[in-house]
């Protein structure tokens, strides 16, 4: 797309979903061992008494990141390092696809409703907030299952896949059990998304201006 049409290229809602899901899955597989170690170290207490008082879940007794990785490998092999990767792939695919699609859709709807330019920073901030809320709604149930699998191995039920895990949580904790930690997730995502998309839009606009200047 050249000249004045550079910033008017057609957008596809489904293309955004596919791109987000694919990139999310790749990232989840690569980072899964480290995310699992992070989860276990954060849930770890220095003493069994401390663990009992704070209720942080299963204790693994790692002394650090390298110790965690090597301990898992010695006990379970390479497969152990990717324990729970299916949940991570599902979580990140859902989150990334929702993020891109909801931001783009929200930005276009805001521009139409408010009569503002799609280059207005206020639109970018509001669309980022909408994307953050959307990701919270779609990703949090997968986040709960992934966190429990990473730390405990499962939610306490025989392995039944993600749907089975959802069912076990709803049965014992109710539907809202799937949304434990939802508000902190939203508050974590909000500044992250605002910074990411505002910065991205500024780069995009600068690139468009450069392209027009170079090629007319």
PDB file of C-alpha atoms in Angstrom:
ATOM      1  CA  UNK A   1       0.000   0.000   0.000  1.00  0.00           C
ATOM      2  CA  UNK A   2       1.606   3.270  -1.102  1.00  0.00           C
ATOM      3  CA  UNK A   3       1.355   6.969  -0.433  1.00  0.00           C
ATOM      4  CA  UNK A   4      -1.810   8.221   1.252  1.00  0.00           C
ATOM      5  CA  UNK A   5      -3.200   4.692   1.350  1.00  0.00           C
ATOM      6  CA  UNK A   6      -0.382   3.365   3.539  1.00  0.00           C
ATOM      7  CA  UNK A   7      -2.352   3.877   6.776  1.00  0.00           C
ATOM      8  CA  UNK A   8      -5.631   2.728   5.222  1.00  0.00           C
ATOM      9  CA  UNK A   9      -4.766  -0.891   4.619  1.00  0.00           C
ATOM     10  CA  UNK A  10      -7.634  -3.300   5.302  1.00  0.00           C
ATOM     11  CA  UNK A  11      -7.754  -4.808   8.778  1.00  0.00           C
ATOM     12  CA  UNK A  12      -9.037  -8.284   9.536  1.00  0.00           C
ATOM     13  CA  UNK A  13     -10.520  -9.150  12.919  1.00  0.00           C
ATOM     14  CA  UNK A  14      -9.823 -12.842  12.332  1.00  0.00           C
ATOM     15  CA  UNK A  15      -6.302 -12.165  11.094  1.00  0.00           C
ATOM     16  CA  UNK A  16      -5.585 -10.340  14.358  1.00  0.00           C
ATOM     17  CA  UNK A  17      -6.919 -13.312  16.321  1.00  0.00           C
ATOM     18  CA  UNK A  18      -4.847 -15.797  14.310  1.00  0.00           C
ATOM     19  CA  UNK A  19      -1.661 -13.715  14.536  1.00  0.00           C
ATOM     20  CA  UNK A  20      -2.075 -13.232  18.271  1.00  0.00           C
ATOM     21  CA  UNK A  21      -2.819 -16.894  18.912  1.00  0.00           C
ATOM     22  CA  UNK A  22       0.126 -18.204  16.876  1.00  0.00           C
ATOM     23  CA  UNK A  23       2.639 -15.788  18.383  1.00  0.00           C
ATOM     24  CA  UNK A  24       1.238 -16.501  21.852  1.00  0.00           C
ATOM     25  CA  UNK A  25       1.607 -20.265  21.457  1.00  0.00           C
ATOM     26  CA  UNK A  26       5.211 -19.957  20.267  1.00  0.00           C
ATOM     27  CA  UNK A  27       6.090 -17.657  23.171  1.00  0.00           C
ATOM     28  CA  UNK A  28       4.349 -19.931  25.684  1.00  0.00           C
ATOM     29  CA  UNK A  29       6.310 -23.008  24.592  1.00  0.00           C
ATOM     30  CA  UNK A  30       9.662 -21.194  24.726  1.00  0.00           C
ATOM     31  CA  UNK A  31       9.046 -19.551  28.102  1.00  0.00           C
ATOM     32  CA  UNK A  32       7.118 -22.368  29.820  1.00  0.00           C
ATOM     33  CA  UNK A  33       9.999 -23.810  31.937  1.00  0.00           C
ATOM     34  CA  UNK A  34      10.867 -20.371  33.269  1.00  0.00           C
ATOM     35  CA  UNK A  35       7.235 -19.443  33.929  1.00  0.00           C
ATOM     36  CA  UNK A  36       6.775 -22.667  35.884  1.00  0.00           C
ATOM     37  CA  UNK A  37       9.888 -21.984  37.956  1.00  0.00           C
ATOM     38  CA  UNK A  38       8.751 -18.403  38.584  1.00  0.00           C
ATOM     39  CA  UNK A  39       5.361 -19.650  39.795  1.00  0.00           C
ATOM     40  CA  UNK A  40       6.885 -22.192  42.149  1.00  0.00           C
ATOM     41  CA  UNK A  41       9.464 -19.790  43.567  1.00  0.00           C
ATOM     42  CA  UNK A  42       6.834 -17.110  44.175  1.00  0.00           C
ATOM     43  CA  UNK A  43       4.631 -19.637  45.977  1.00  0.00           C
ATOM     44  CA  UNK A  44       7.515 -20.901  48.067  1.00  0.00           C
ATOM     45  CA  UNK A  45       7.866 -20.160  51.775  1.00  0.00           C
ATOM     46  CA  UNK A  46      11.125 -20.503  53.704  1.00  0.00           C
ATOM     47  CA  UNK A  47       9.549 -22.819  56.283  1.00  0.00           C
ATOM     48  CA  UNK A  48       6.755 -25.374  56.302  1.00  0.00           C
ATOM     49  CA  UNK A  49       5.116 -23.378  59.084  1.00  0.00           C
ATOM     50  CA  UNK A  50       5.156 -20.289  56.912  1.00  0.00           C
ATOM     51  CA  UNK A  51       3.630 -22.246  54.038  1.00  0.00           C
ATOM     52  CA  UNK A  52       0.861 -23.546  56.308  1.00  0.00           C
ATOM     53  CA  UNK A  53       0.058 -20.069  57.573  1.00  0.00           C
ATOM     54  CA  UNK A  54       0.036 -18.353  54.190  1.00  0.00           C
ATOM     55  CA  UNK A  55      -1.541 -21.203  52.218  1.00  0.00           C
ATOM     56  CA  UNK A  56       0.697 -20.784  49.205  1.00  0.00           C
ATOM     57  CA  UNK A  57       0.317 -24.336  47.942  1.00  0.00           C
ATOM     58  CA  UNK A  58       2.772 -27.135  47.296  1.00  0.00           C
ATOM     59  CA  UNK A  59       6.354 -26.452  48.405  1.00  0.00           C
ATOM     60  CA  UNK A  60       9.285 -27.529  46.242  1.00  0.00           C
ATOM     61  CA  UNK A  61      12.274 -26.369  48.278  1.00  0.00           C
ATOM     62  CA  UNK A  62      14.230 -24.757  45.454  1.00  0.00           C
ATOM     63  CA  UNK A  63      17.123 -22.458  46.298  1.00  0.00           C
ATOM     64  CA  UNK A  64      17.022 -20.502  43.058  1.00  0.00           C
ATOM     65  CA  UNK A  65      16.248 -20.580  39.358  1.00  0.00           C
ATOM     66  CA  UNK A  66      19.156 -22.823  38.316  1.00  0.00           C
ATOM     67  CA  UNK A  67      18.509 -25.197  41.214  1.00  0.00           C
ATOM     68  CA  UNK A  68      14.846 -25.397  40.223  1.00  0.00           C
ATOM     69  CA  UNK A  69      15.597 -26.156  36.573  1.00  0.00           C
ATOM     70  CA  UNK A  70      18.213 -28.793  37.364  1.00  0.00           C
ATOM     71  CA  UNK A  71      16.079 -30.390  40.109  1.00  0.00           C
ATOM     72  CA  UNK A  72      13.127 -30.732  37.750  1.00  0.00           C
ATOM     73  CA  UNK A  73      15.336 -32.138  34.995  1.00  0.00           C
ATOM     74  CA  UNK A  74      16.965 -34.725  37.292  1.00  0.00           C
ATOM     75  CA  UNK A  75      13.616 -35.859  38.656  1.00  0.00           C
ATOM     76  CA  UNK A  76      11.489 -35.827  35.496  1.00  0.00           C
ATOM     77  CA  UNK A  77      13.734 -35.219  32.525  1.00  0.00           C
ATOM     78  CA  UNK A  78      13.083 -32.701  29.772  1.00  0.00           C
ATOM     79  CA  UNK A  79       9.384 -33.567  29.904  1.00  0.00           C
ATOM     80  CA  UNK A  80       9.208 -32.242  33.453  1.00  0.00           C
ATOM     81  CA  UNK A  81      10.459 -28.830  32.330  1.00  0.00           C
ATOM     82  CA  UNK A  82       7.422 -28.548  30.089  1.00  0.00           C
ATOM     83  CA  UNK A  83       4.881 -29.739  32.629  1.00  0.00           C
ATOM     84  CA  UNK A  84       1.715 -27.687  32.148  1.00  0.00           C
ATOM     85  CA  UNK A  85       2.809 -26.308  28.783  1.00  0.00           C
ATOM     86  CA  UNK A  86      -0.593 -27.192  27.279  1.00  0.00           C
ATOM     87  CA  UNK A  87      -2.288 -24.860  29.735  1.00  0.00           C
ATOM     88  CA  UNK A  88       0.286 -22.156  29.051  1.00  0.00           C
ATOM     89  CA  UNK A  89      -0.291 -22.463  25.299  1.00  0.00           C
ATOM     90  CA  UNK A  90      -4.046 -22.184  25.721  1.00  0.00           C
ATOM     91  CA  UNK A  91      -3.755 -19.266  28.146  1.00  0.00           C
ATOM     92  CA  UNK A  92      -1.368 -17.282  25.981  1.00  0.00           C
ATOM     93  CA  UNK A  93      -3.163 -18.051  22.719  1.00  0.00           C
ATOM     94  CA  UNK A  94      -6.446 -16.819  24.192  1.00  0.00           C
ATOM     95  CA  UNK A  95      -4.824 -13.778  25.814  1.00  0.00           C
ATOM     96  CA  UNK A  96      -2.745 -12.674  22.823  1.00  0.00           C
ATOM     97  CA  UNK A  97      -5.521 -13.154  20.278  1.00  0.00           C
ATOM     98  CA  UNK A  98      -7.974 -11.255  22.484  1.00  0.00           C
ATOM     99  CA  UNK A  99      -5.452  -8.479  23.064  1.00  0.00           C
ATOM    100  CA  UNK A 100      -4.828  -7.679  19.404  1.00  0.00           C
ATOM    101  CA  UNK A 101      -8.378  -8.161  18.174  1.00  0.00           C
ATOM    102  CA  UNK A 102     -10.081  -6.244  21.001  1.00  0.00           C
ATOM    103  CA  UNK A 103      -7.650  -3.330  20.782  1.00  0.00           C
ATOM    104  CA  UNK A 104      -8.120  -2.906  17.036  1.00  0.00           C
ATOM    105  CA  UNK A 105     -11.903  -3.367  17.246  1.00  0.00           C
ATOM    106  CA  UNK A 106     -12.194  -1.066  20.256  1.00  0.00           C
ATOM    107  CA  UNK A 107     -10.110   1.648  18.614  1.00  0.00           C
ATOM    108  CA  UNK A 108     -12.281   1.661  15.494  1.00  0.00           C
ATOM    109  CA  UNK A 109     -15.515   1.730  17.508  1.00  0.00           C
ATOM    110  CA  UNK A 110     -14.232   4.553  19.716  1.00  0.00           C
ATOM    111  CA  UNK A 111     -13.237   6.605  16.686  1.00  0.00           C
ATOM    112  CA  UNK A 112     -16.684   6.120  15.148  1.00  0.00           C
ATOM    113  CA  UNK A 113     -18.567   6.814  18.387  1.00  0.00           C
ATOM    114  CA  UNK A 114     -16.506   9.779  19.615  1.00  0.00           C
ATOM    115  CA  UNK A 115     -15.671  11.219  16.203  1.00  0.00           C
ATOM    116  CA  UNK A 116     -11.951  11.273  17.050  1.00  0.00           C
ATOM    117  CA  UNK A 117      -8.928  10.499  14.916  1.00  0.00           C
ATOM    118  CA  UNK A 118      -7.369   7.054  15.174  1.00  0.00           C
ATOM    119  CA  UNK A 119      -4.094   8.898  15.810  1.00  0.00           C
ATOM    120  CA  UNK A 120      -5.428  10.514  18.990  1.00  0.00           C
ATOM    121  CA  UNK A 121      -3.529   9.264  22.057  1.00  0.00           C
ATOM    122  CA  UNK A 122      -6.748   9.364  24.101  1.00  0.00           C
ATOM    123  CA  UNK A 123      -8.263   6.795  21.763  1.00  0.00           C
ATOM    124  CA  UNK A 124      -5.203   4.594  22.166  1.00  0.00           C
ATOM    125  CA  UNK A 125      -5.439   4.755  25.972  1.00  0.00           C
ATOM    126  CA  UNK A 126      -9.172   3.945  26.021  1.00  0.00           C
ATOM    127  CA  UNK A 127      -8.761   1.117  23.498  1.00  0.00           C
ATOM    128  CA  UNK A 128      -5.914  -0.270  25.607  1.00  0.00           C
ATOM    129  CA  UNK A 129      -8.157  -0.253  28.683  1.00  0.00           C
ATOM    130  CA  UNK A 130     -10.852  -2.081  26.725  1.00  0.00           C
ATOM    131  CA  UNK A 131      -8.296  -4.650  25.544  1.00  0.00           C
ATOM    132  CA  UNK A 132      -7.120  -5.155  29.125  1.00  0.00           C
ATOM    133  CA  UNK A 133     -10.685  -5.779  30.331  1.00  0.00           C
ATOM    134  CA  UNK A 134     -11.363  -8.150  27.429  1.00  0.00           C
ATOM    135  CA  UNK A 135      -8.220 -10.164  28.148  1.00  0.00           C
ATOM    136  CA  UNK A 136      -9.175 -10.405  31.807  1.00  0.00           C
ATOM    137  CA  UNK A 137     -12.568 -11.848  30.848  1.00  0.00           C
ATOM    138  CA  UNK A 138     -11.245 -14.422  28.390  1.00  0.00           C
ATOM    139  CA  UNK A 139      -7.852 -15.375  29.821  1.00  0.00           C
ATOM    140  CA  UNK A 140      -8.324 -15.455  33.597  1.00  0.00           C
ATOM    141  CA  UNK A 141      -9.909 -18.958  33.744  1.00  0.00           C
ATOM    142  CA  UNK A 142      -6.957 -20.349  31.754  1.00  0.00           C
ATOM    143  CA  UNK A 143      -4.592 -18.395  33.991  1.00  0.00           C
ATOM    144  CA  UNK A 144      -6.041 -20.030  37.113  1.00  0.00           C
ATOM    145  CA  UNK A 145      -5.680 -23.540  35.669  1.00  0.00           C
ATOM    146  CA  UNK A 146      -2.154 -22.868  34.403  1.00  0.00           C
ATOM    147  CA  UNK A 147      -0.973 -21.477  37.749  1.00  0.00           C
ATOM    148  CA  UNK A 148      -2.325 -24.476  39.659  1.00  0.00           C
ATOM    149  CA  UNK A 149      -0.839 -26.975  37.238  1.00  0.00           C
ATOM    150  CA  UNK A 150       2.543 -25.278  37.335  1.00  0.00           C
ATOM    151  CA  UNK A 151       2.654 -25.285  41.122  1.00  0.00           C
ATOM    152  CA  UNK A 152       0.761 -28.415  42.124  1.00  0.00           C
ATOM    153  CA  UNK A 153       0.659 -30.592  39.030  1.00  0.00           C
ATOM    154  CA  UNK A 154      -3.138 -30.355  38.787  1.00  0.00           C
ATOM    155  CA  UNK A 155      -6.096 -28.834  40.557  1.00  0.00           C
ATOM    156  CA  UNK A 156      -6.349 -31.922  42.726  1.00  0.00           C
ATOM    157  CA  UNK A 157      -8.427 -33.962  40.274  1.00  0.00           C
ATOM    158  CA  UNK A 158      -7.300 -36.654  37.835  1.00  0.00           C
ATOM    159  CA  UNK A 159      -5.958 -35.178  34.596  1.00  0.00           C
ATOM    160  CA  UNK A 160      -8.946 -34.387  32.397  1.00  0.00           C
ATOM    161  CA  UNK A 161      -7.634 -31.561  30.251  1.00  0.00           C
ATOM    162  CA  UNK A 162      -8.494 -27.903  30.626  1.00  0.00           C
ATOM    163  CA  UNK A 163     -12.257 -28.424  30.388  1.00  0.00           C
ATOM    164  CA  UNK A 164     -12.044 -31.060  33.113  1.00  0.00           C
ATOM    165  CA  UNK A 165     -10.033 -28.647  35.256  1.00  0.00           C
ATOM    166  CA  UNK A 166     -12.676 -25.960  34.712  1.00  0.00           C
ATOM    167  CA  UNK A 167     -15.345 -28.405  35.814  1.00  0.00           C
ATOM    168  CA  UNK A 168     -13.401 -29.374  38.949  1.00  0.00           C
ATOM    169  CA  UNK A 169     -12.963 -25.725  39.932  1.00  0.00           C
ATOM    170  CA  UNK A 170     -16.617 -24.866  39.333  1.00  0.00           C
ATOM    171  CA  UNK A 171     -17.721 -27.921  41.301  1.00  0.00           C
ATOM    172  CA  UNK A 172     -15.649 -27.098  44.372  1.00  0.00           C
ATOM    173  CA  UNK A 173     -15.413 -23.289  44.248  1.00  0.00           C
ATOM    174  CA  UNK A 174     -18.263 -22.129  42.049  1.00  0.00           C
ATOM    175  CA  UNK A 175     -18.074 -20.306  38.730  1.00  0.00           C
ATOM    176  CA  UNK A 176     -16.288 -17.326  40.284  1.00  0.00           C
ATOM    177  CA  UNK A 177     -13.438 -19.666  41.205  1.00  0.00           C
ATOM    178  CA  UNK A 178     -12.373 -19.328  37.564  1.00  0.00           C
ATOM    179  CA  UNK A 179     -11.971 -15.588  38.125  1.00  0.00           C
ATOM    180  CA  UNK A 180      -9.783 -15.632  41.197  1.00  0.00           C
ATOM    181  CA  UNK A 181      -7.211 -12.863  40.811  1.00  0.00           C
ATOM    182  CA  UNK A 182      -9.124 -11.241  37.941  1.00  0.00           C
ATOM    183  CA  UNK A 183      -8.888  -7.677  39.255  1.00  0.00           C
ATOM    184  CA  UNK A 184      -5.133  -7.868  39.951  1.00  0.00           C
ATOM    185  CA  UNK A 185      -4.709  -9.317  36.453  1.00  0.00           C
ATOM    186  CA  UNK A 186      -6.630  -6.354  35.000  1.00  0.00           C
ATOM    187  CA  UNK A 187      -4.562  -3.847  36.986  1.00  0.00           C
ATOM    188  CA  UNK A 188      -1.370  -5.587  35.888  1.00  0.00           C
ATOM    189  CA  UNK A 189      -2.381  -5.599  32.231  1.00  0.00           C
ATOM    190  CA  UNK A 190      -3.726  -2.028  32.112  1.00  0.00           C
ATOM    191  CA  UNK A 191      -0.471  -0.032  32.378  1.00  0.00           C
ATOM    192  CA  UNK A 192       1.318  -2.696  30.327  1.00  0.00           C
ATOM    193  CA  UNK A 193      -1.173  -2.430  27.466  1.00  0.00           C
ATOM    194  CA  UNK A 194      -1.386   1.368  27.601  1.00  0.00           C
ATOM    195  CA  UNK A 195       2.393   1.677  27.389  1.00  0.00           C
ATOM    196  CA  UNK A 196       2.650  -0.991  24.676  1.00  0.00           C
ATOM    197  CA  UNK A 197      -0.065   0.288  22.355  1.00  0.00           C
ATOM    198  CA  UNK A 198       0.583   4.014  22.808  1.00  0.00           C
ATOM    199  CA  UNK A 199       4.265   3.431  22.048  1.00  0.00           C
ATOM    200  CA  UNK A 200       3.359   1.161  19.111  1.00  0.00           C
ATOM    201  CA  UNK A 201       0.995   3.754  17.646  1.00  0.00           C
ATOM    202  CA  UNK A 202       3.654   6.474  17.864  1.00  0.00           C
ATOM    203  CA  UNK A 203       6.138   4.247  16.032  1.00  0.00           C
ATOM    204  CA  UNK A 204       3.499   3.379  13.439  1.00  0.00           C
ATOM    205  CA  UNK A 205       2.621   7.039  12.828  1.00  0.00           C
ATOM    206  CA  UNK A 206       6.288   7.982  12.553  1.00  0.00           C
ATOM    207  CA  UNK A 207       6.786   5.162  10.041  1.00  0.00           C
ATOM    208  CA  UNK A 208       3.822   6.355   7.977  1.00  0.00           C
ATOM    209  CA  UNK A 209       5.179   9.930   7.893  1.00  0.00           C
ATOM    210  CA  UNK A 210       8.619   8.663   6.868  1.00  0.00           C
ATOM    211  CA  UNK A 211       7.140   6.427   4.166  1.00  0.00           C
ATOM    212  CA  UNK A 212       5.091   9.280   2.708  1.00  0.00           C
ATOM    213  CA  UNK A 213       8.078  11.578   2.788  1.00  0.00           C
ATOM    214  CA  UNK A 214      10.260   9.036   0.991  1.00  0.00           C
ATOM    215  CA  UNK A 215       7.767   7.747  -1.558  1.00  0.00           C
ATOM    216  CA  UNK A 216       5.022  10.345  -1.671  1.00  0.00           C
TER     217      UNK A 216
END
